[in-house]
mmCIF file of C-alpha atoms in Angstrom:
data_model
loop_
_atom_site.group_PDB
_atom_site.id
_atom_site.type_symbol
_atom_site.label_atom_id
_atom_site.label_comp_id
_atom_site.label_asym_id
_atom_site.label_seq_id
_atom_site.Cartn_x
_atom_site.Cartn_y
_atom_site.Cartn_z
ATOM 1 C CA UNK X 1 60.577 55.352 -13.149
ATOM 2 C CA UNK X 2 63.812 52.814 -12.379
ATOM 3 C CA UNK X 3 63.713 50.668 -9.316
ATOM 4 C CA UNK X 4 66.754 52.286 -7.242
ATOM 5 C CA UNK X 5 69.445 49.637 -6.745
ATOM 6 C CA UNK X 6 70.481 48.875 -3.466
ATOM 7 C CA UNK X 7 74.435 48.059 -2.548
ATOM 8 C CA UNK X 8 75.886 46.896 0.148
ATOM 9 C CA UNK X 9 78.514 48.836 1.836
ATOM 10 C CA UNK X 10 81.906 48.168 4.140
ATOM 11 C CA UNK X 11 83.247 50.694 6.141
ATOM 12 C CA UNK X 12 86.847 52.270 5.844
ATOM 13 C CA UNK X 13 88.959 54.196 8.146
ATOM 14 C CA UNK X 14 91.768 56.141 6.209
ATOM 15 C CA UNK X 15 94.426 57.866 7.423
ATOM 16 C CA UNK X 16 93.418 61.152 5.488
ATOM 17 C CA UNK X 17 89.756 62.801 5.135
ATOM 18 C CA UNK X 18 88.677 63.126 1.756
ATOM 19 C CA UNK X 19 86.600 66.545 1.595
ATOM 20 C CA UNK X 20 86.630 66.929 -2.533
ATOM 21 C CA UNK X 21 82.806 65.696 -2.666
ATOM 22 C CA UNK X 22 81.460 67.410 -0.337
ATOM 23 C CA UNK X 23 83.131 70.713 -2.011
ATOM 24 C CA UNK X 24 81.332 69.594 -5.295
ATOM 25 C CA UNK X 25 78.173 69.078 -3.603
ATOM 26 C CA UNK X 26 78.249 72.075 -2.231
ATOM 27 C CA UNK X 27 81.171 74.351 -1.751
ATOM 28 C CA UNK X 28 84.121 74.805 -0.258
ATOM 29 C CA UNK X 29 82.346 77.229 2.481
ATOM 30 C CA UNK X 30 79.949 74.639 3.834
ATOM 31 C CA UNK X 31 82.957 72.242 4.582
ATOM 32 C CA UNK X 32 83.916 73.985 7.649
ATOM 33 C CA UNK X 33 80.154 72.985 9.125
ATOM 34 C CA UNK X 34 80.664 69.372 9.219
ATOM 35 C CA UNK X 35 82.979 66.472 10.456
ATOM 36 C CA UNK X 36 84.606 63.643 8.132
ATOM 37 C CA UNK X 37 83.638 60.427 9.620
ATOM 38 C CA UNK X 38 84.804 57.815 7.470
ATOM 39 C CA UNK X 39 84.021 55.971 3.645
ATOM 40 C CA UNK X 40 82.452 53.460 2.961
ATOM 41 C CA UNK X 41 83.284 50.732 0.029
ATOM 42 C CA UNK X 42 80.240 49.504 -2.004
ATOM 43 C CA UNK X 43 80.541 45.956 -3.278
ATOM 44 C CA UNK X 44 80.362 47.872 -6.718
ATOM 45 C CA UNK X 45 83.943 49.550 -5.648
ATOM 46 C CA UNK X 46 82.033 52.849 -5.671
ATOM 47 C CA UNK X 47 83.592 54.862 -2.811
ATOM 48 C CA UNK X 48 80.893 57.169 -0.447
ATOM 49 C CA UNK X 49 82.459 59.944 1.884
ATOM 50 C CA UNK X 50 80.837 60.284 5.411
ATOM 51 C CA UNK X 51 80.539 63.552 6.417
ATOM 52 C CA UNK X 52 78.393 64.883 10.148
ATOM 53 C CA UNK X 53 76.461 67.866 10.096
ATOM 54 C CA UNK X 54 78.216 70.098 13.521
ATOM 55 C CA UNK X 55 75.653 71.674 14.789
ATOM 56 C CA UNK X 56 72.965 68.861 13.882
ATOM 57 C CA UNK X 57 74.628 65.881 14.212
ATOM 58 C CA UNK X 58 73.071 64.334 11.101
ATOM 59 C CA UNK X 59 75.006 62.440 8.361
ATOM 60 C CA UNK X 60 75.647 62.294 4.815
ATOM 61 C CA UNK X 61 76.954 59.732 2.542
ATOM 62 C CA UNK X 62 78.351 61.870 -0.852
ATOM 63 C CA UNK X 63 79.917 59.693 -3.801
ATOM 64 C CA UNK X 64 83.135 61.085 -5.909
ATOM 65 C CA UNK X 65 80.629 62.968 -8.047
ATOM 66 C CA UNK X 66 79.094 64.877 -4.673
ATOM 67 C CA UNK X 67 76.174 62.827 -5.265
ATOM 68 C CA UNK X 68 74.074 61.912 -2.284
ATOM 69 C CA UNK X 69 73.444 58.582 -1.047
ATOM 70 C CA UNK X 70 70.860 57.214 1.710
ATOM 71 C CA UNK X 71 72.103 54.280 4.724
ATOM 72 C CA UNK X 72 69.307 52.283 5.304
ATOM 73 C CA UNK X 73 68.425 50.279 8.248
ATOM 74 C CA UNK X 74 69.589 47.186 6.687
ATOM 75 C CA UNK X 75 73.170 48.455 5.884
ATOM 76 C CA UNK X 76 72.497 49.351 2.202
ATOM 77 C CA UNK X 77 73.106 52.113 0.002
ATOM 78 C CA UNK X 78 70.668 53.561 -2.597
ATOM 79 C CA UNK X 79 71.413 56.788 -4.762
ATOM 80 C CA UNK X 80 69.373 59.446 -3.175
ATOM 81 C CA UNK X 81 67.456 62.781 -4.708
ATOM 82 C CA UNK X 82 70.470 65.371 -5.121
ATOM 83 C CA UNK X 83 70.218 68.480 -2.683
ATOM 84 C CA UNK X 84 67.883 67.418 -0.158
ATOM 85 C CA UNK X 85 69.636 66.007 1.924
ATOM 86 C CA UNK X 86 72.815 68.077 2.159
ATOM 87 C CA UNK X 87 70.191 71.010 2.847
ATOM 88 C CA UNK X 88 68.254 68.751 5.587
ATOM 89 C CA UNK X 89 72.245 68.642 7.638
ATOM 90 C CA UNK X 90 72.710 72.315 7.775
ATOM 91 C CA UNK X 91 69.677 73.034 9.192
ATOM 92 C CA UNK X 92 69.185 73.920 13.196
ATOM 93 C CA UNK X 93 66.729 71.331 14.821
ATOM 94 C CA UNK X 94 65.060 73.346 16.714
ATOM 95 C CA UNK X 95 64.258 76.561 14.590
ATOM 96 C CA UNK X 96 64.878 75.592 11.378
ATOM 97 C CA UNK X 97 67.605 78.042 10.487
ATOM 98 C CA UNK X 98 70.911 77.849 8.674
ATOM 99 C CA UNK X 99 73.679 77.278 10.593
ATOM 100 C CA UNK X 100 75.946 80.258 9.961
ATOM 101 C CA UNK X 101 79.848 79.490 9.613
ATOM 102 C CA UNK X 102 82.196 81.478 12.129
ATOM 103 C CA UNK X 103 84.789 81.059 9.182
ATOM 104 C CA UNK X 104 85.813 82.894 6.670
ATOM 105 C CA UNK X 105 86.984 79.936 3.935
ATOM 106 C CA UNK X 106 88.158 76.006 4.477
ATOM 107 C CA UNK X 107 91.509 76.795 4.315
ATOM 108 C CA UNK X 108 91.548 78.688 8.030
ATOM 109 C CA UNK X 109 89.213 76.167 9.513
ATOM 110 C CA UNK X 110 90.635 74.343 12.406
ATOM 111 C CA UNK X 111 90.195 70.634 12.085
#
């Protein structure tokens, strides 16, 4: 197996949240349980998507693709295992149950 590459990343504040990866991670229905944060430029050009978990609080970096990255401590980027992640942000902390949405699509969700 490949060494995963590690990137270096800079952090971007746009004026408008970009949701499409996360709705090709996962859906359009799990959008309304997290928070856009911010992106984040790789020095590849390779644009991630912040997104926070609501109830959890935990973060995930997603590239156009809805692929999932990992921050590291030292301010890199590495391609992550698809799926486990995403899943590890929806879950409650202290029972380990789904967070249920109190929405009925994105579109009505008030953000």
């Amino acid at each position: 197996m490949g060494r995963k590459q590690n990137y270096l990343g800079e952090l971007k504040y746009p004026d408008e949240p970009s949701w499409d990866p996360l709705k090709v991670a996962a859906g359009a229905m799990v959008c309304p349980h997290f928070r856009w944060i911010c992106e984040v430029e790789l020095e590849d050009g390779r644009m991630l998507q912040v997104y926070r978990a609501k109830e959890t609080r935990r973060y995930i970096h997603l590239d156009e693709d809805g692929r999932l990255w990992t921050a590291r401590r030292d301010g890199k980027f590495c391609l992550s295992y698809y799926g486990t992640r995403i899943e590890d942000a929806v879950l409650c902390p202290r029972f380990g149950e789904r967070v249920e949405s109190s929405y009925r699509s994105y579109d009505d969700t008030p953000f």
